[in-house]
mmCIF file of C-alpha atoms in Angstrom:
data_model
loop_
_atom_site.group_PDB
_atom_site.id
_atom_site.type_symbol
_atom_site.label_atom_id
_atom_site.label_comp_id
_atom_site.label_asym_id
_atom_site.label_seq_id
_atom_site.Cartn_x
_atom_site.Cartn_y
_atom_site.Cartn_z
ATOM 1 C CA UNK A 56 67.485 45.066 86.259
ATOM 2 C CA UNK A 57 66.619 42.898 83.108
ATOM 3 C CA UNK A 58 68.035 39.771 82.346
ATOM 4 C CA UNK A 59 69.301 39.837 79.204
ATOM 5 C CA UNK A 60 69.266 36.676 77.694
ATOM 6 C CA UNK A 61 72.345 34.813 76.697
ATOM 7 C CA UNK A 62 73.702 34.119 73.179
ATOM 8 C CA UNK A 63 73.226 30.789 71.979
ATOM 9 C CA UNK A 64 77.647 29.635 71.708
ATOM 10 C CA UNK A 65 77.722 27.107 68.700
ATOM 11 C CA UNK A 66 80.903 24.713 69.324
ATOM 12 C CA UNK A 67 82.457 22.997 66.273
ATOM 13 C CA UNK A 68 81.532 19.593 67.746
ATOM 14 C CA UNK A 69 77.923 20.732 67.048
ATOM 15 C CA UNK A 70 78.161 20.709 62.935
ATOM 16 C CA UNK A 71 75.616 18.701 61.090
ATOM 17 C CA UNK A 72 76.519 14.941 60.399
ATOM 18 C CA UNK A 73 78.966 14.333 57.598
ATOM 19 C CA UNK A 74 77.481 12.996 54.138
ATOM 20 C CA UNK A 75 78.676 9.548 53.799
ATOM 21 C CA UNK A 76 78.042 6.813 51.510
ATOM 22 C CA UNK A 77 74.985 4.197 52.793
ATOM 23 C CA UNK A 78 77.195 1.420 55.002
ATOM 24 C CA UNK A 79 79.448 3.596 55.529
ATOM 25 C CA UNK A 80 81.643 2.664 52.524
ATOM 26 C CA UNK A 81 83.341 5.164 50.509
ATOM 27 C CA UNK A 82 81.842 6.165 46.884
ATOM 28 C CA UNK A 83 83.649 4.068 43.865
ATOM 29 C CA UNK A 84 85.829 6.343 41.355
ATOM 30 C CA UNK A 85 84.054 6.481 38.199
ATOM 31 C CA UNK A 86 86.033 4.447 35.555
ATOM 32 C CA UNK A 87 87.216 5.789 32.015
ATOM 33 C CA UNK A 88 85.069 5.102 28.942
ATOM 34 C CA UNK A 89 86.701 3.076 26.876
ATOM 35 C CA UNK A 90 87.826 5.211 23.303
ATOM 36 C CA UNK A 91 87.021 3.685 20.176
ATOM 37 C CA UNK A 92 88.431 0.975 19.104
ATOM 38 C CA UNK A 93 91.123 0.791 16.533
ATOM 39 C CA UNK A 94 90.025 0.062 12.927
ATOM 40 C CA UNK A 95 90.705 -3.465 11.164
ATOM 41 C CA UNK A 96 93.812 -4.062 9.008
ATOM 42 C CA UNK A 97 92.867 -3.340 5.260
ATOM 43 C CA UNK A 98 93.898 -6.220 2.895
ATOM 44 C CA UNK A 99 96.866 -6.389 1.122
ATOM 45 C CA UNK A 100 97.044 -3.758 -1.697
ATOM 46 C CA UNK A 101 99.134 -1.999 -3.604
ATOM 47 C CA UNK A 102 102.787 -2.201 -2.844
ATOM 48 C CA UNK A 103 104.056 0.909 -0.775
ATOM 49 C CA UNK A 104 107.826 2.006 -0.150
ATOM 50 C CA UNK A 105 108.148 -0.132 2.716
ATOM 51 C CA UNK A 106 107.527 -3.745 3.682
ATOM 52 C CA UNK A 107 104.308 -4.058 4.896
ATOM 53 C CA UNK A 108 103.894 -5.987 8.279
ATOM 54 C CA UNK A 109 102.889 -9.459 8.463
ATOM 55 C CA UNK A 110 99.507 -9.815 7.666
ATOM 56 C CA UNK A 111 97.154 -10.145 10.399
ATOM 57 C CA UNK A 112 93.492 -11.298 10.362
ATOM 58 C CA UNK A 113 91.047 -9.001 9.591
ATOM 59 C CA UNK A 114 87.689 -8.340 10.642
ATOM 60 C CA UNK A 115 84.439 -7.890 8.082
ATOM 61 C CA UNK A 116 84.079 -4.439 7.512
ATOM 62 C CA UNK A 117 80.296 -3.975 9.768
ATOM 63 C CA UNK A 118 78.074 -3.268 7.137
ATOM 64 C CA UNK A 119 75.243 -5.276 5.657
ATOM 65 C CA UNK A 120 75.893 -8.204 3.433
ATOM 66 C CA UNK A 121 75.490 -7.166 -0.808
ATOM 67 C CA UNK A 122 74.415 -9.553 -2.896
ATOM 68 C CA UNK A 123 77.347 -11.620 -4.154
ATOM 69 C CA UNK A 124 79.340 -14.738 -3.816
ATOM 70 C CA UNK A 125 77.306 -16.241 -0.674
ATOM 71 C CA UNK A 126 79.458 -18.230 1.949
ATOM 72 C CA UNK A 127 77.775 -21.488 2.300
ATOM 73 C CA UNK A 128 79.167 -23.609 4.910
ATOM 74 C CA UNK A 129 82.061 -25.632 4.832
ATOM 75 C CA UNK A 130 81.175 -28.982 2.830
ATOM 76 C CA UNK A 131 82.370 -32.318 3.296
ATOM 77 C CA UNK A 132 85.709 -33.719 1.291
ATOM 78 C CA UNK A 133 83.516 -35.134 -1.400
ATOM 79 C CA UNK A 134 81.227 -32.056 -2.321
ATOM 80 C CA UNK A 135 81.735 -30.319 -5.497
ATOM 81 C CA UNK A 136 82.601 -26.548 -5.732
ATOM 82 C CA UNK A 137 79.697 -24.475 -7.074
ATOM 83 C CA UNK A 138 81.016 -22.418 -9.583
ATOM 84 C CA UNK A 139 80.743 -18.492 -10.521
ATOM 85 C CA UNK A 140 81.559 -17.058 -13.198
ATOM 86 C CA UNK A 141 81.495 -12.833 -13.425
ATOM 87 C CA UNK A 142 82.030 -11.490 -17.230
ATOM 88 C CA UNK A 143 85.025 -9.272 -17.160
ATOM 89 C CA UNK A 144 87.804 -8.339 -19.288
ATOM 90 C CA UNK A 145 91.542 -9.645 -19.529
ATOM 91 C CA UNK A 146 92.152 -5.748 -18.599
ATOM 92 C CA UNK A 147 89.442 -5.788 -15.872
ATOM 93 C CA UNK A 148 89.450 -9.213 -14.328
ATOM 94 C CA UNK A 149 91.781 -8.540 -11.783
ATOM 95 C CA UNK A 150 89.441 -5.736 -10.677
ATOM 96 C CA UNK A 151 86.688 -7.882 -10.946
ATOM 97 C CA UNK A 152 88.161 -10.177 -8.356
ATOM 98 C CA UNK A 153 88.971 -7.762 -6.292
ATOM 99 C CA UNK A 154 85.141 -6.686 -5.799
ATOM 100 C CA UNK A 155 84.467 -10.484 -5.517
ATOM 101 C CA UNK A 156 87.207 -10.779 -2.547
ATOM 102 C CA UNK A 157 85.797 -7.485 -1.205
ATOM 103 C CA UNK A 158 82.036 -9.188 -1.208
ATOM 104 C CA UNK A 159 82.975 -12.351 0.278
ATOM 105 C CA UNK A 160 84.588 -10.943 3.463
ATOM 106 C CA UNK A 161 81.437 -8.794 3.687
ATOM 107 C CA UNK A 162 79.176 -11.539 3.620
ATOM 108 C CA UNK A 163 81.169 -13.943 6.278
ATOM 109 C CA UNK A 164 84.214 -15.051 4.889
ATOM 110 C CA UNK A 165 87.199 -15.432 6.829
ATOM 111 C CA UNK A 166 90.526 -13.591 4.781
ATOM 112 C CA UNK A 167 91.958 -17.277 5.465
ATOM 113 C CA UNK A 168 89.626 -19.013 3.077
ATOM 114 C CA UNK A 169 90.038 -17.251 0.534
ATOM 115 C CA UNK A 170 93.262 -17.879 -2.843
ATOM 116 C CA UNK A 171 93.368 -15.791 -5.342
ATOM 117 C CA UNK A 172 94.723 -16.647 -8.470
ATOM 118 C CA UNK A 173 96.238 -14.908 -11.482
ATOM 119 C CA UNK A 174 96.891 -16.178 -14.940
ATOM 120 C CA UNK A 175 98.757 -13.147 -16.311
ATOM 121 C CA UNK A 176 100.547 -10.474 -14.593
ATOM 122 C CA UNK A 177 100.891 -10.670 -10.737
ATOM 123 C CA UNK A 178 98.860 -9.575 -8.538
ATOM 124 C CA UNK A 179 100.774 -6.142 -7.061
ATOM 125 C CA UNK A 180 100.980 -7.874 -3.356
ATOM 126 C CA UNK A 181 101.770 -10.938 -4.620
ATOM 127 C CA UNK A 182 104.979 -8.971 -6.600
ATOM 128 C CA UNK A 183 105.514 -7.020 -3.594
ATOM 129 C CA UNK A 184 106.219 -9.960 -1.341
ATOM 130 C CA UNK A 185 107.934 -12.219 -3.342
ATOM 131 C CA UNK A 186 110.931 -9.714 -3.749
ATOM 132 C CA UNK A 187 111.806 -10.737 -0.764
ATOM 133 C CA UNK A 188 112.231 -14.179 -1.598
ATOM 134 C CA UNK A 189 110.166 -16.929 -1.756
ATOM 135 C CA UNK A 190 110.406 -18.411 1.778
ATOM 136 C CA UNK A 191 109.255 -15.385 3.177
ATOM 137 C CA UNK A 192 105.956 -15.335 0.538
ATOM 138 C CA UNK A 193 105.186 -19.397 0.988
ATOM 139 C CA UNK A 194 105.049 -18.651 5.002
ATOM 140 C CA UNK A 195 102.310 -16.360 4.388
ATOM 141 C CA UNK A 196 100.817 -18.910 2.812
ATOM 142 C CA UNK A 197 101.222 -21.674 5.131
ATOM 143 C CA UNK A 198 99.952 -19.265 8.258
ATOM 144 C CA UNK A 199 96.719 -19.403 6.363
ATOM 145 C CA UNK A 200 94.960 -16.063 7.692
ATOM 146 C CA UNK A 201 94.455 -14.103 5.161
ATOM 147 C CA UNK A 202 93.590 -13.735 1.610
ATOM 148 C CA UNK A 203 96.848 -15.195 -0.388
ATOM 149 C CA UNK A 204 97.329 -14.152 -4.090
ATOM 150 C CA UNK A 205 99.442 -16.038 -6.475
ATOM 151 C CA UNK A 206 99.723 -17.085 -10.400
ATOM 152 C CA UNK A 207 98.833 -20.098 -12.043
ATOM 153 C CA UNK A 208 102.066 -21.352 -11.731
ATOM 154 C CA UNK A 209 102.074 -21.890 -8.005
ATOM 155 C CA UNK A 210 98.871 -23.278 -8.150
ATOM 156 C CA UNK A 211 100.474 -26.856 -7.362
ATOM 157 C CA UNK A 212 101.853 -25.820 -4.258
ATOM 158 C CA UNK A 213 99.296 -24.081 -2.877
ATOM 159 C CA UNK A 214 96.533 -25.473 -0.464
ATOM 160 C CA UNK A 215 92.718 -26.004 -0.531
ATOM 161 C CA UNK A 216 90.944 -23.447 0.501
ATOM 162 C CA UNK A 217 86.829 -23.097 0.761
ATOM 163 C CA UNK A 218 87.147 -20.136 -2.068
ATOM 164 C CA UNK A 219 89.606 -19.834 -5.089
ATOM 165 C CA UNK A 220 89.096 -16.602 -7.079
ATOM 166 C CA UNK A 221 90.849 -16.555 -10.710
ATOM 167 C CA UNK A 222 91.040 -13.829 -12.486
ATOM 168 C CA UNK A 223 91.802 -14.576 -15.979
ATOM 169 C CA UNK A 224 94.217 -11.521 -16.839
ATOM 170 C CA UNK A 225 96.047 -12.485 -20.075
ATOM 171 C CA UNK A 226 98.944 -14.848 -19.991
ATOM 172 C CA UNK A 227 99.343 -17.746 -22.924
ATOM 173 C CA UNK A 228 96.409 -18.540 -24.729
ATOM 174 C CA UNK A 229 95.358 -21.596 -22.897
ATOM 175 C CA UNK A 230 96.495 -19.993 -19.382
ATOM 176 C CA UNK A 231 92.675 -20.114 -18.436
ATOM 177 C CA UNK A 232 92.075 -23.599 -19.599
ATOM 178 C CA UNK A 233 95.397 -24.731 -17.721
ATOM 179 C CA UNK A 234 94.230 -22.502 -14.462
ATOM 180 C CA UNK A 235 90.673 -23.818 -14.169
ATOM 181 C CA UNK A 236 91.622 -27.457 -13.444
ATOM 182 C CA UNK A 237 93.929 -26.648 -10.924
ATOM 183 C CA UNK A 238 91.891 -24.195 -8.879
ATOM 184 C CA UNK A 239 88.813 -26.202 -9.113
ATOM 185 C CA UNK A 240 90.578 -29.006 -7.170
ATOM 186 C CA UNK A 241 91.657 -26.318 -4.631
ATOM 187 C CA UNK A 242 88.123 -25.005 -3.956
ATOM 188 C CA UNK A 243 86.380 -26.396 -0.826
ATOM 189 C CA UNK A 244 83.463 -24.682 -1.134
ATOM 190 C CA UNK A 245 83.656 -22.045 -4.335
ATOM 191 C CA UNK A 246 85.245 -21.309 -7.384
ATOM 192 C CA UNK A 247 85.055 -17.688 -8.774
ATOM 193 C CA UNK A 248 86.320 -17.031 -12.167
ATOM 194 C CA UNK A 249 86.398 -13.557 -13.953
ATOM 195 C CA UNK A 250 87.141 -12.867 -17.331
ATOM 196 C CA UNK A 251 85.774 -13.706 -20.747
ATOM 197 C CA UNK A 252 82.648 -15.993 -20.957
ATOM 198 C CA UNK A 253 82.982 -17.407 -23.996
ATOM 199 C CA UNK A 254 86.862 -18.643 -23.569
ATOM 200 C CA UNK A 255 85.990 -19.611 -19.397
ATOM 201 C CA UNK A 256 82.919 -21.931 -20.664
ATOM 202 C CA UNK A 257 85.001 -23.553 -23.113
ATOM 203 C CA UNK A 258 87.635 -23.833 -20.921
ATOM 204 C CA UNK A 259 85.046 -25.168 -17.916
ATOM 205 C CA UNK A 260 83.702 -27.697 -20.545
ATOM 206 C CA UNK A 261 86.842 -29.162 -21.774
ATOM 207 C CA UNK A 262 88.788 -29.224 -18.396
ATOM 208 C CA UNK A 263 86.751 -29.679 -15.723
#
């Protein structure tokens, strides 16, 4: 009779090879993507209900420089300030320097080097902070990184920085010509004034 052929028996030792990874080592976990990172602390503005945390240095927002107060580098001990002045209003000048702050940080500036000063009403941060005493407000100052506002009065005790801002915002009538003096010996590197021309020149030819 026939021989009827046998059926091919496939044992499990007889699978294909196993894929592995070339040298035999095992494939690497793909790592998580970092998330975006979080955004930079604004600067101090307007006082809210609560105490704001300690300032903390912030980074220049990453957009391209506008034309404005340039940041020249640091000069030496002898240079003289160049000085800017930007027409404004004793009802605007705070605003004014605001938008000069604002274009400073976006063209280089480190929040550090820049003091702010007020010859009329205070600046809201500056109110803000010193109702909790004055200790607290001066340390701010002395940790020197960020922008510090203050009024002509404290001018004495505060530091040099590379840029003083003033915004001429009422007070007596000589506040601006008893500012300027001050915050021109404080300025490294720039002096910003804002407010009314005709009284800053005659206050920048008298007093300076």
């Amino acid at each position: 009779m026939p021989l009827i052929p046998e059926e091919p028996q496939i044992h499990e030792s007889a699978q294909g090879p196993r894929a592995t990874p070339a040298s035999g080592r095992t494939a690497p976990t793909p790592r998580p993507v970092p998330g975006p990172r979080p955004a930079a602390p604004s600067r101090p503005g307007r006082p809210g209900p609560v105490r704001p945390t300690p300032p903390v240095q912030r980074t220049p927002r990453d957009v391209a420089p506008t034309p404005g107060p340039s940041a020249p580098a640091t000069p030496s001990a002898s240079a003289t300030p160049q000085i800017q002045l930007i027409p404004a209003s004793a009802e605007g000048a705070l605003d004014a320097a605001e938008e000069a702050v604002d274009l400073l940080l976006e063209s280089g500036r480190a929040p550090g080097e820049v003091l702010v000063i007020t010859t009329g009403e205070l600046h809201p941060w500056a109110a803000h902070e010193l109702s909790f005493g004055e200790a607290s407000y001066w340390a701010q100052h002395d940790t020197g990184d960020d922008v510090f506002y203050a009024d002509v009065a404290a001018l004495e005790r505060a530091a040099v920085r590379p840029v003083v801002v003033v915004a001429v915002n009422g007070g007596s009538a000589t506040a601006g010509a008893t500012a300027l003096p001050s915050a021109h010996a404080r300025a490294g590197a720039l002096l910003i004034v804002c407010g009314d021309p005709q009284e800053i020149n005659s206050a920048l030819g008298t007093a300076i």
